mmCIF file with all atom_site columns, C-alpha atoms and ligand atoms in Angstrom:
data_model
loop_
_atom_site.group_PDB
_atom_site.id
_atom_site.type_symbol
_atom_site.label_atom_id
_atom_site.label_alt_id
_atom_site.label_comp_id
_atom_site.label_asym_id
_atom_site.label_entity_id
_atom_site.label_seq_id
_atom_site.pdbx_PDB_ins_code
_atom_site.Cartn_x
_atom_site.Cartn_y
_atom_site.Cartn_z
_atom_site.occupancy
_atom_site.B_iso_or_equiv
_atom_site.pdbx_formal_charge
_atom_site.auth_seq_id
_atom_site.auth_comp_id
_atom_site.auth_asym_id
_atom_site.auth_atom_id
_atom_site.pdbx_PDB_model_num
ATOM   1   C  CA  . MET A 1 1   ? -0.155  -0.097 -0.029 1.00 46.00 ? 9   MET A CA  1
ATOM   2   C  CA  . THR A 1 2   ? 1.781   3.242  -1.021 1.00 52.00 ? 10  THR A CA  1
ATOM   3   C  CA  . GLU A 1 3   ? 1.444   6.404  1.543  1.00 50.00 ? 11  GLU A CA  1
ATOM   4   C  CA  . THR A 1 4   ? -0.532  8.826  -0.885 1.00 55.00 ? 12  THR A CA  1
ATOM   5   C  CA  . ALA A 1 5   ? -2.165  9.916  2.032  1.00 58.00 ? 13  ALA A CA  1
ATOM   6   C  CA  . THR A 1 6   ? -1.756  13.877 1.892  1.00 61.00 ? 14  THR A CA  1
ATOM   7   C  CA  . ALA A 1 7   ? -1.176  15.539 5.353  1.00 64.00 ? 15  ALA A CA  1
ATOM   8   C  CA  . GLU A 1 8   ? -4.320  17.760 6.356  1.00 63.00 ? 16  GLU A CA  1
ATOM   9   C  CA  . PRO A 1 9   ? -3.503  21.014 5.720  1.00 65.00 ? 17  PRO A CA  1
ATOM   10  C  CA  . ASP A 1 10  ? -3.726  22.855 8.776  1.00 64.00 ? 18  ASP A CA  1
ATOM   11  C  CA  . THR A 1 11  ? -6.846  24.674 8.997  1.00 74.00 ? 19  THR A CA  1
ATOM   12  C  CA  . GLN A 1 12  ? -6.182  26.437 12.251 1.00 76.00 ? 20  GLN A CA  1
ATOM   13  C  CA  . PRO A 1 13  ? -6.597  30.507 12.034 1.00 79.00 ? 21  PRO A CA  1
ATOM   14  C  CA  . ALA A 1 14  ? -2.959  31.463 12.961 1.00 82.00 ? 22  ALA A CA  1
ATOM   15  C  CA  . ALA A 1 15  ? -3.232  33.106 16.638 1.00 92.00 ? 23  ALA A CA  1
ATOM   16  C  CA  . SER A 1 16  ? -3.269  36.923 16.577 1.00 96.00 ? 24  SER A CA  1
ATOM   17  C  CA  . PRO A 1 17  ? -0.512  38.320 18.168 1.00 97.00 ? 25  PRO A CA  1
ATOM   18  C  CA  . PHE A 1 18  ? -3.154  39.902 21.063 1.00 98.00 ? 26  PHE A CA  1
ATOM   19  C  CA  . GLU A 1 19  ? -3.655  35.654 21.557 1.00 97.00 ? 27  GLU A CA  1
ATOM   20  C  CA  . ARG A 1 20  ? 0.284   34.905 21.108 1.00 97.00 ? 28  ARG A CA  1
ATOM   21  C  CA  . ILE A 1 21  ? 1.487   37.485 23.814 1.00 98.00 ? 29  ILE A CA  1
ATOM   22  C  CA  . GLY A 1 22  ? -1.916  36.418 26.117 1.00 97.00 ? 30  GLY A CA  1
ATOM   23  C  CA  . GLY A 1 23  ? -4.699  38.466 25.968 1.00 98.00 ? 31  GLY A CA  1
ATOM   24  C  CA  . MET A 1 24  ? -5.917  41.015 28.272 1.00 98.00 ? 32  MET A CA  1
ATOM   25  C  CA  . ALA A 1 25  ? -4.840  40.558 31.202 1.00 98.00 ? 33  ALA A CA  1
ATOM   26  C  CA  . VAL A 1 26  ? -0.739  40.874 29.758 1.00 98.00 ? 34  VAL A CA  1
ATOM   27  C  CA  . LEU A 1 27  ? -1.451  43.939 27.672 1.00 98.00 ? 35  LEU A CA  1
ATOM   28  C  CA  . ARG A 1 28  ? -3.138  45.357 30.823 1.00 98.00 ? 36  ARG A CA  1
ATOM   29  C  CA  . ALA A 1 29  ? 0.103   44.422 32.925 1.00 98.00 ? 37  ALA A CA  1
ATOM   30  C  CA  . VAL A 1 30  ? 2.330   45.978 30.533 1.00 98.00 ? 38  VAL A CA  1
ATOM   31  C  CA  . THR A 1 31  ? 0.792   49.577 29.683 1.00 98.00 ? 39  THR A CA  1
ATOM   32  C  CA  . ASP A 1 32  ? 0.613   49.441 33.875 1.00 98.00 ? 40  ASP A CA  1
ATOM   33  C  CA  . ARG A 1 33  ? 4.443   48.914 33.959 1.00 98.00 ? 41  ARG A CA  1
ATOM   34  C  CA  . PHE A 1 34  ? 4.755   51.769 30.579 1.00 98.00 ? 42  PHE A CA  1
ATOM   35  C  CA  . TYR A 1 35  ? 2.804   54.145 32.795 1.00 98.00 ? 43  TYR A CA  1
ATOM   36  C  CA  . ASP A 1 36  ? 4.480   53.718 36.243 1.00 98.00 ? 44  ASP A CA  1
ATOM   37  C  CA  . LEU A 1 37  ? 7.763   54.070 34.605 1.00 98.00 ? 45  LEU A CA  1
ATOM   38  C  CA  . MET A 1 38  ? 6.789   56.937 33.098 1.00 98.00 ? 46  MET A CA  1
ATOM   39  C  CA  . GLU A 1 39  ? 5.898   57.984 36.753 1.00 97.00 ? 47  GLU A CA  1
ATOM   40  C  CA  . GLN A 1 40  ? 8.744   56.928 38.129 1.00 98.00 ? 48  GLN A CA  1
ATOM   41  C  CA  . GLU A 1 41  ? 11.719  57.409 35.626 1.00 98.00 ? 49  GLU A CA  1
ATOM   42  C  CA  . PRO A 1 42  ? 13.456  61.048 35.154 1.00 98.00 ? 50  PRO A CA  1
ATOM   43  C  CA  . ALA A 1 43  ? 14.546  59.877 32.359 1.00 98.00 ? 51  ALA A CA  1
ATOM   44  C  CA  . TYR A 1 44  ? 10.945  60.476 31.171 1.00 98.00 ? 52  TYR A CA  1
ATOM   45  C  CA  . ALA A 1 45  ? 10.133  63.303 32.208 1.00 98.00 ? 53  ALA A CA  1
ATOM   46  C  CA  . GLU A 1 46  ? 9.209   65.310 29.337 1.00 98.00 ? 54  GLU A CA  1
ATOM   47  C  CA  . LEU A 1 47  ? 6.891   62.665 28.515 1.00 98.00 ? 55  LEU A CA  1
ATOM   48  C  CA  . ARG A 1 48  ? 5.192   62.621 32.022 1.00 98.00 ? 56  ARG A CA  1
ATOM   49  C  CA  . ALA A 1 49  ? 5.131   66.362 32.053 1.00 98.00 ? 57  ALA A CA  1
ATOM   50  C  CA  . MET A 1 50  ? 2.746   66.219 28.248 1.00 97.00 ? 58  MET A CA  1
ATOM   51  C  CA  . HIS A 1 51  ? 0.138   63.570 30.103 1.00 97.00 ? 59  HIS A CA  1
ATOM   52  C  CA  . ALA A 1 52  ? -2.393  65.005 32.211 1.00 96.00 ? 60  ALA A CA  1
ATOM   53  C  CA  . ALA A 1 53  ? -1.559  64.735 35.823 1.00 97.00 ? 61  ALA A CA  1
ATOM   54  C  CA  . ASP A 1 54  ? -4.096  61.547 36.699 1.00 98.00 ? 62  ASP A CA  1
ATOM   55  C  CA  . LEU A 1 55  ? -2.812  58.288 34.406 1.00 98.00 ? 63  LEU A CA  1
ATOM   56  C  CA  . SER A 1 56  ? -5.857  56.487 35.402 1.00 97.00 ? 64  SER A CA  1
ATOM   57  C  CA  . ALA A 1 57  ? -7.757  57.042 32.125 1.00 97.00 ? 65  ALA A CA  1
ATOM   58  C  CA  . MET A 1 58  ? -4.844  56.025 29.746 1.00 97.00 ? 66  MET A CA  1
ATOM   59  C  CA  . ARG A 1 59  ? -4.314  53.280 32.050 1.00 98.00 ? 67  ARG A CA  1
ATOM   60  C  CA  . GLU A 1 60  ? -7.839  52.419 30.286 1.00 96.00 ? 68  GLU A CA  1
ATOM   61  C  CA  . GLN A 1 61  ? -7.471  53.654 27.363 1.00 96.00 ? 69  GLN A CA  1
ATOM   62  C  CA  . LEU A 1 62  ? -3.909  52.158 25.671 1.00 97.00 ? 70  LEU A CA  1
ATOM   63  C  CA  . PRO A 1 63  ? -4.875  48.259 26.531 1.00 98.00 ? 71  PRO A CA  1
ATOM   64  C  CA  . GLY A 1 64  ? -7.722  48.804 25.176 1.00 97.00 ? 72  GLY A CA  1
ATOM   65  C  CA  . PHE A 1 65  ? -6.281  50.565 21.924 1.00 96.00 ? 73  PHE A CA  1
ATOM   66  C  CA  . LEU A 1 66  ? -3.332  48.240 21.801 1.00 98.00 ? 74  LEU A CA  1
ATOM   67  C  CA  . ALA A 1 67  ? -6.012  45.140 21.923 1.00 98.00 ? 75  ALA A CA  1
ATOM   68  C  CA  . GLY A 1 68  ? -7.899  46.060 18.291 1.00 97.00 ? 76  GLY A CA  1
ATOM   69  C  CA  . TRP A 1 69  ? -4.656  46.722 17.161 1.00 96.00 ? 77  TRP A CA  1
ATOM   70  C  CA  . ALA A 1 70  ? -3.035  43.587 17.990 1.00 98.00 ? 78  ALA A CA  1
ATOM   71  C  CA  . GLY A 1 71  ? -5.474  41.226 16.097 1.00 97.00 ? 79  GLY A CA  1
ATOM   72  C  CA  . GLY A 1 72  ? -8.092  41.517 19.793 1.00 97.00 ? 80  GLY A CA  1
ATOM   73  C  CA  . PRO A 1 73  ? -11.161 42.845 20.897 1.00 97.00 ? 81  PRO A CA  1
ATOM   74  C  CA  . ARG A 1 74  ? -12.160 46.210 18.953 1.00 96.00 ? 82  ARG A CA  1
ATOM   75  C  CA  . ASP A 1 75  ? -14.322 47.371 21.966 1.00 97.00 ? 83  ASP A CA  1
ATOM   76  C  CA  . TRP A 1 76  ? -11.869 50.851 21.806 1.00 96.00 ? 84  TRP A CA  1
ATOM   77  C  CA  . PHE A 1 77  ? -12.064 51.109 17.759 1.00 95.00 ? 85  PHE A CA  1
ATOM   78  C  CA  . GLN A 1 78  ? -16.095 50.442 18.512 1.00 96.00 ? 86  GLN A CA  1
ATOM   79  C  CA  . ALA A 1 79  ? -16.118 52.966 21.499 1.00 95.00 ? 87  ALA A CA  1
ATOM   80  C  CA  . ASN A 1 80  ? -14.080 55.593 19.801 1.00 94.00 ? 88  ASN A CA  1
ATOM   81  C  CA  . PRO A 1 81  ? -14.942 56.005 15.559 1.00 92.00 ? 89  PRO A CA  1
ATOM   82  C  CA  . GLY A 1 82  ? -12.917 57.326 13.215 1.00 86.00 ? 90  GLY A CA  1
ATOM   83  C  CA  . LYS A 1 83  ? -10.499 58.317 15.949 1.00 87.00 ? 91  LYS A CA  1
ATOM   84  C  CA  . CYS A 1 84  ? -6.870  57.938 14.775 1.00 87.00 ? 92  CYS A CA  1
ATOM   85  C  CA  . MET A 1 85  ? -3.175  58.332 16.032 1.00 87.00 ? 93  MET A CA  1
ATOM   86  C  CA  . MET A 1 86  ? -2.007  61.472 14.169 1.00 87.00 ? 94  MET A CA  1
ATOM   87  C  CA  . SER A 1 87  ? -5.523  63.136 15.199 1.00 87.00 ? 95  SER A CA  1
ATOM   88  C  CA  . MET A 1 88  ? -5.455  62.074 19.345 1.00 91.00 ? 96  MET A CA  1
ATOM   89  C  CA  . HIS A 1 89  ? -2.077  63.289 19.012 1.00 95.00 ? 97  HIS A CA  1
ATOM   90  C  CA  . ALA A 1 90  ? -2.289  66.537 17.315 1.00 93.00 ? 98  ALA A CA  1
ATOM   91  C  CA  . PRO A 1 91  ? -2.669  69.033 20.353 1.00 94.00 ? 99  PRO A CA  1
ATOM   92  C  CA  . PHE A 1 92  ? 0.876   66.989 21.738 1.00 96.00 ? 100 PHE A CA  1
ATOM   93  C  CA  . PRO A 1 93  ? 4.208   68.980 20.615 1.00 96.00 ? 101 PRO A CA  1
ATOM   94  C  CA  . ILE A 1 94  ? 5.452   65.132 19.864 1.00 97.00 ? 102 ILE A CA  1
ATOM   95  C  CA  . GLY A 1 95  ? 9.011   65.616 19.181 1.00 98.00 ? 103 GLY A CA  1
ATOM   96  C  CA  . GLN A 1 96  ? 12.088  63.506 18.666 1.00 98.00 ? 104 GLN A CA  1
ATOM   97  C  CA  . VAL A 1 97  ? 12.941  63.744 22.156 1.00 98.00 ? 105 VAL A CA  1
ATOM   98  C  CA  . THR A 1 98  ? 9.376   62.505 23.416 1.00 98.00 ? 106 THR A CA  1
ATOM   99  C  CA  . ALA A 1 99  ? 8.571   60.158 20.803 1.00 98.00 ? 107 ALA A CA  1
ATOM   100 C  CA  . GLY A 1 100 ? 11.807  58.392 21.824 1.00 98.00 ? 108 GLY A CA  1
ATOM   101 C  CA  . GLN A 1 101 ? 11.103  58.445 25.822 1.00 98.00 ? 109 GLN A CA  1
ATOM   102 C  CA  . TRP A 1 102 ? 7.843   56.802 24.642 1.00 98.00 ? 110 TRP A CA  1
ATOM   103 C  CA  . ALA A 1 103 ? 9.940   54.375 22.793 1.00 98.00 ? 111 ALA A CA  1
ATOM   104 C  CA  . ASP A 1 104 ? 12.068  53.261 25.261 1.00 98.00 ? 112 ASP A CA  1
ATOM   105 C  CA  . ALA A 1 105 ? 9.451   53.323 28.030 1.00 98.00 ? 113 ALA A CA  1
ATOM   106 C  CA  . MET A 1 106 ? 7.151   51.028 26.139 1.00 98.00 ? 114 MET A CA  1
ATOM   107 C  CA  . ARG A 1 107 ? 10.050  48.504 24.998 1.00 98.00 ? 115 ARG A CA  1
ATOM   108 C  CA  . ARG A 1 108 ? 11.045  48.545 28.558 1.00 98.00 ? 116 ARG A CA  1
ATOM   109 C  CA  . ALA A 1 109 ? 7.578   47.625 29.662 1.00 98.00 ? 117 ALA A CA  1
ATOM   110 C  CA  . LEU A 1 110 ? 7.189   44.637 27.236 1.00 98.00 ? 118 LEU A CA  1
ATOM   111 C  CA  . ALA A 1 111 ? 10.747  43.159 28.225 1.00 98.00 ? 119 ALA A CA  1
ATOM   112 C  CA  . GLU A 1 112 ? 9.921   43.528 31.933 1.00 98.00 ? 120 GLU A CA  1
ATOM   113 C  CA  . THR A 1 113 ? 6.245   41.995 32.207 1.00 98.00 ? 121 THR A CA  1
ATOM   114 C  CA  . GLU A 1 114 ? 5.472   38.118 31.939 1.00 98.00 ? 122 GLU A CA  1
ATOM   115 C  CA  . VAL A 1 115 ? 4.399   37.218 28.714 1.00 97.00 ? 123 VAL A CA  1
ATOM   116 C  CA  . ALA A 1 116 ? 3.703   34.222 26.861 1.00 95.00 ? 124 ALA A CA  1
ATOM   117 C  CA  . ASP A 1 117 ? 5.291   34.592 23.915 1.00 97.00 ? 125 ASP A CA  1
ATOM   118 C  CA  . ARG A 1 118 ? 8.579   36.604 24.217 1.00 98.00 ? 126 ARG A CA  1
ATOM   119 C  CA  . GLU A 1 119 ? 9.309   36.803 20.160 1.00 97.00 ? 127 GLU A CA  1
ATOM   120 C  CA  . ILE A 1 120 ? 5.869   37.979 19.232 1.00 98.00 ? 128 ILE A CA  1
ATOM   121 C  CA  . ALA A 1 121 ? 6.793   40.939 22.020 1.00 98.00 ? 129 ALA A CA  1
ATOM   122 C  CA  . GLU A 1 122 ? 9.932   42.138 20.634 1.00 98.00 ? 130 GLU A CA  1
ATOM   123 C  CA  . ALA A 1 123 ? 8.078   42.225 17.589 1.00 98.00 ? 131 ALA A CA  1
ATOM   124 C  CA  . MET A 1 124 ? 5.268   44.381 18.905 1.00 98.00 ? 132 MET A CA  1
ATOM   125 C  CA  . ALA A 1 125 ? 8.166   46.585 20.649 1.00 98.00 ? 133 ALA A CA  1
ATOM   126 C  CA  . ASP A 1 126 ? 9.994   47.391 17.143 1.00 98.00 ? 134 ASP A CA  1
ATOM   127 C  CA  . VAL A 1 127 ? 6.686   48.168 15.451 1.00 98.00 ? 135 VAL A CA  1
ATOM   128 C  CA  . LEU A 1 128 ? 5.347   50.489 18.291 1.00 98.00 ? 136 LEU A CA  1
ATOM   129 C  CA  . THR A 1 129 ? 9.391   52.253 18.256 1.00 98.00 ? 137 THR A CA  1
ATOM   130 C  CA  . ARG A 1 130 ? 8.608   52.877 14.745 1.00 97.00 ? 138 ARG A CA  1
ATOM   131 C  CA  . MET A 1 131 ? 5.161   53.873 15.134 1.00 96.00 ? 139 MET A CA  1
ATOM   132 C  CA  . ALA A 1 132 ? 6.246   55.973 17.952 1.00 96.00 ? 140 ALA A CA  1
ATOM   133 C  CA  . LYS A 1 133 ? 9.563   58.035 16.300 1.00 96.00 ? 141 LYS A CA  1
ATOM   134 C  CA  . GLY A 1 134 ? 7.444   58.693 13.219 1.00 95.00 ? 142 GLY A CA  1
ATOM   135 C  CA  . MET A 1 135 ? 4.992   60.788 15.137 1.00 95.00 ? 143 MET A CA  1
ATOM   136 C  CA  . ALA A 1 136 ? 7.970   63.057 15.755 1.00 96.00 ? 144 ALA A CA  1
ATOM   137 C  CA  . ARG A 1 137 ? 7.137   66.174 14.288 1.00 95.00 ? 145 ARG A CA  1
ATOM   138 C  CA  . ASP A 1 138 ? 10.674  68.431 14.832 1.00 94.00 ? 146 ASP A CA  1
HETATM 139 C  C1  . HEM B 2 .   ? 5.413   59.531 20.131 1.00 70.75 ? 228 HEM B C1  1
HETATM 140 C  C2  . HEM B 2 .   ? 5.268   59.357 21.248 1.00 70.75 ? 228 HEM B C2  1
HETATM 141 C  C3  . HEM B 2 .   ? 3.727   59.148 22.015 1.00 70.75 ? 228 HEM B C3  1
HETATM 142 C  C4  . HEM B 2 .   ? 3.437   60.357 22.832 1.00 70.75 ? 228 HEM B C4  1
HETATM 143 C  C5  . HEM B 2 .   ? 4.604   61.568 23.209 1.00 70.75 ? 228 HEM B C5  1
HETATM 144 C  C6  . HEM B 2 .   ? 2.289   60.168 23.524 1.00 70.75 ? 228 HEM B C6  1
HETATM 145 C  C7  . HEM B 2 .   ? 1.845   60.882 24.120 1.00 70.75 ? 228 HEM B C7  1
HETATM 146 C  C8  . HEM B 2 .   ? 0.326   61.176 24.639 1.00 70.75 ? 228 HEM B C8  1
HETATM 147 C  C9  . HEM B 2 .   ? -0.297  62.562 25.552 1.00 70.75 ? 228 HEM B C9  1
HETATM 148 C  C10 . HEM B 2 .   ? 0.132   63.309 26.053 1.00 70.75 ? 228 HEM B C10 1
HETATM 149 C  C11 . HEM B 2 .   ? -1.892  61.851 25.233 1.00 70.75 ? 228 HEM B C11 1
HETATM 150 C  C12 . HEM B 2 .   ? -2.839  62.438 26.154 1.00 70.75 ? 228 HEM B C12 1
HETATM 151 C  C13 . HEM B 2 .   ? -3.234  61.882 27.797 1.00 70.75 ? 228 HEM B C13 1
HETATM 152 C  C14 . HEM B 2 .   ? -3.999  62.351 28.409 1.00 70.75 ? 228 HEM B C14 1
HETATM 153 O  O1  . HEM B 2 .   ? -4.882  62.769 28.325 1.00 70.75 ? 228 HEM B O1  1
HETATM 154 O  O2  . HEM B 2 .   ? -3.199  62.523 29.674 1.00 70.75 ? 228 HEM B O2  1
HETATM 155 C  C15 . HEM B 2 .   ? -1.784  60.258 24.754 1.00 70.75 ? 228 HEM B C15 1
HETATM 156 C  C16 . HEM B 2 .   ? -3.251  59.810 23.923 1.00 70.75 ? 228 HEM B C16 1
HETATM 157 C  C17 . HEM B 2 .   ? -3.110  58.723 23.761 1.00 70.75 ? 228 HEM B C17 1
HETATM 158 N  N1  . HEM B 2 .   ? -2.251  57.763 23.222 1.00 70.75 ? 228 HEM B N1  1
HETATM 159 FE FE1 . HEM B 2 .   ? -0.488  58.825 23.294 1.00 70.75 ? 228 HEM B FE1 1
HETATM 160 N  N2  . HEM B 2 .   ? 1.703   59.485 22.708 1.00 70.75 ? 228 HEM B N2  1
HETATM 161 C  C18 . HEM B 2 .   ? 2.854   58.677 22.106 1.00 70.75 ? 228 HEM B C18 1
HETATM 162 C  C19 . HEM B 2 .   ? 2.522   57.732 20.967 1.00 70.75 ? 228 HEM B C19 1
HETATM 163 C  C20 . HEM B 2 .   ? 1.523   56.831 21.240 1.00 70.75 ? 228 HEM B C20 1
HETATM 164 C  C21 . HEM B 2 .   ? 1.362   55.545 20.348 1.00 70.75 ? 228 HEM B C21 1
HETATM 165 C  C22 . HEM B 2 .   ? 2.816   54.846 19.957 1.00 70.75 ? 228 HEM B C22 1
HETATM 166 C  C23 . HEM B 2 .   ? 0.340   54.871 20.774 1.00 70.75 ? 228 HEM B C23 1
HETATM 167 C  C24 . HEM B 2 .   ? -0.461  53.876 20.377 1.00 70.75 ? 228 HEM B C24 1
HETATM 168 C  C25 . HEM B 2 .   ? -0.096  52.268 19.998 1.00 70.75 ? 228 HEM B C25 1
HETATM 169 C  C26 . HEM B 2 .   ? -0.802  55.978 21.523 1.00 70.75 ? 228 HEM B C26 1
HETATM 170 C  C27 . HEM B 2 .   ? -1.695  55.804 22.145 1.00 70.75 ? 228 HEM B C27 1
HETATM 171 C  C28 . HEM B 2 .   ? -2.710  56.599 22.783 1.00 70.75 ? 228 HEM B C28 1
HETATM 172 C  C29 . HEM B 2 .   ? -3.810  56.652 22.941 1.00 70.75 ? 228 HEM B C29 1
HETATM 173 C  C30 . HEM B 2 .   ? -4.478  55.400 23.047 1.00 70.75 ? 228 HEM B C30 1
HETATM 174 C  C31 . HEM B 2 .   ? -4.581  57.740 23.572 1.00 70.75 ? 228 HEM B C31 1
HETATM 175 C  C32 . HEM B 2 .   ? -5.699  57.565 24.009 1.00 70.75 ? 228 HEM B C32 1
HETATM 176 C  C33 . HEM B 2 .   ? -6.471  59.053 23.181 1.00 70.75 ? 228 HEM B C33 1
HETATM 177 C  C34 . HEM B 2 .   ? -7.990  58.816 23.310 1.00 70.75 ? 228 HEM B C34 1
HETATM 178 O  O3  . HEM B 2 .   ? -8.682  58.338 23.685 1.00 70.75 ? 228 HEM B O3  1
HETATM 179 O  O4  . HEM B 2 .   ? -8.020  60.439 23.697 1.00 70.75 ? 228 HEM B O4  1
HETATM 180 N  N3  . HEM B 2 .   ? 0.483   57.064 21.344 1.00 70.75 ? 228 HEM B N3  1
HETATM 181 N  N4  . HEM B 2 .   ? -0.717  60.396 24.201 1.00 70.75 ? 228 HEM B N4  1
#
């Protein structure tokens, strides 16, 4: 009997970056670490000064945004129709310094948080760094 049976093609859809990193609990832990670093580290003073005194709203907003952006639940996008990165940030004088601080704090937060898949966390850090640096207007 010849073995002509071909292997069933893998019909499982590839896991989204959201699922691979560990879902909402991990994104919340990452963004909490991000805002803790922004509050505690003098290296991020200019970035901190650009934000509101109370960061609790951002501790809700950013994980919601990142979840939809990473292929997970799109609640933030449904709750904020038409909001885009540029319009959200138009009021803030983002330059190389604050963009670099945002990227550095996010890379550290991803590195210092327990995640389900380190490879996807590093890929996210690379993409978010490019996004942040692309927002500098100086
Ligand atoms: C380039 C560096 C960046 C700076 C300096 C910056 C700064 C800010 C500031 C000052 C706010 C308002 C916060 C407040 O009201 O306290 C904000 C809002 C926000 N930022 Fe950024 N941001 C940067 C990059 C990013 C990136 C790369 C993302 C997402 C990947 C992001 C996602 C958000 C979201 C979701 C909000 C909430 C907007 C809203 O709902 O109105 N930011 N950002």
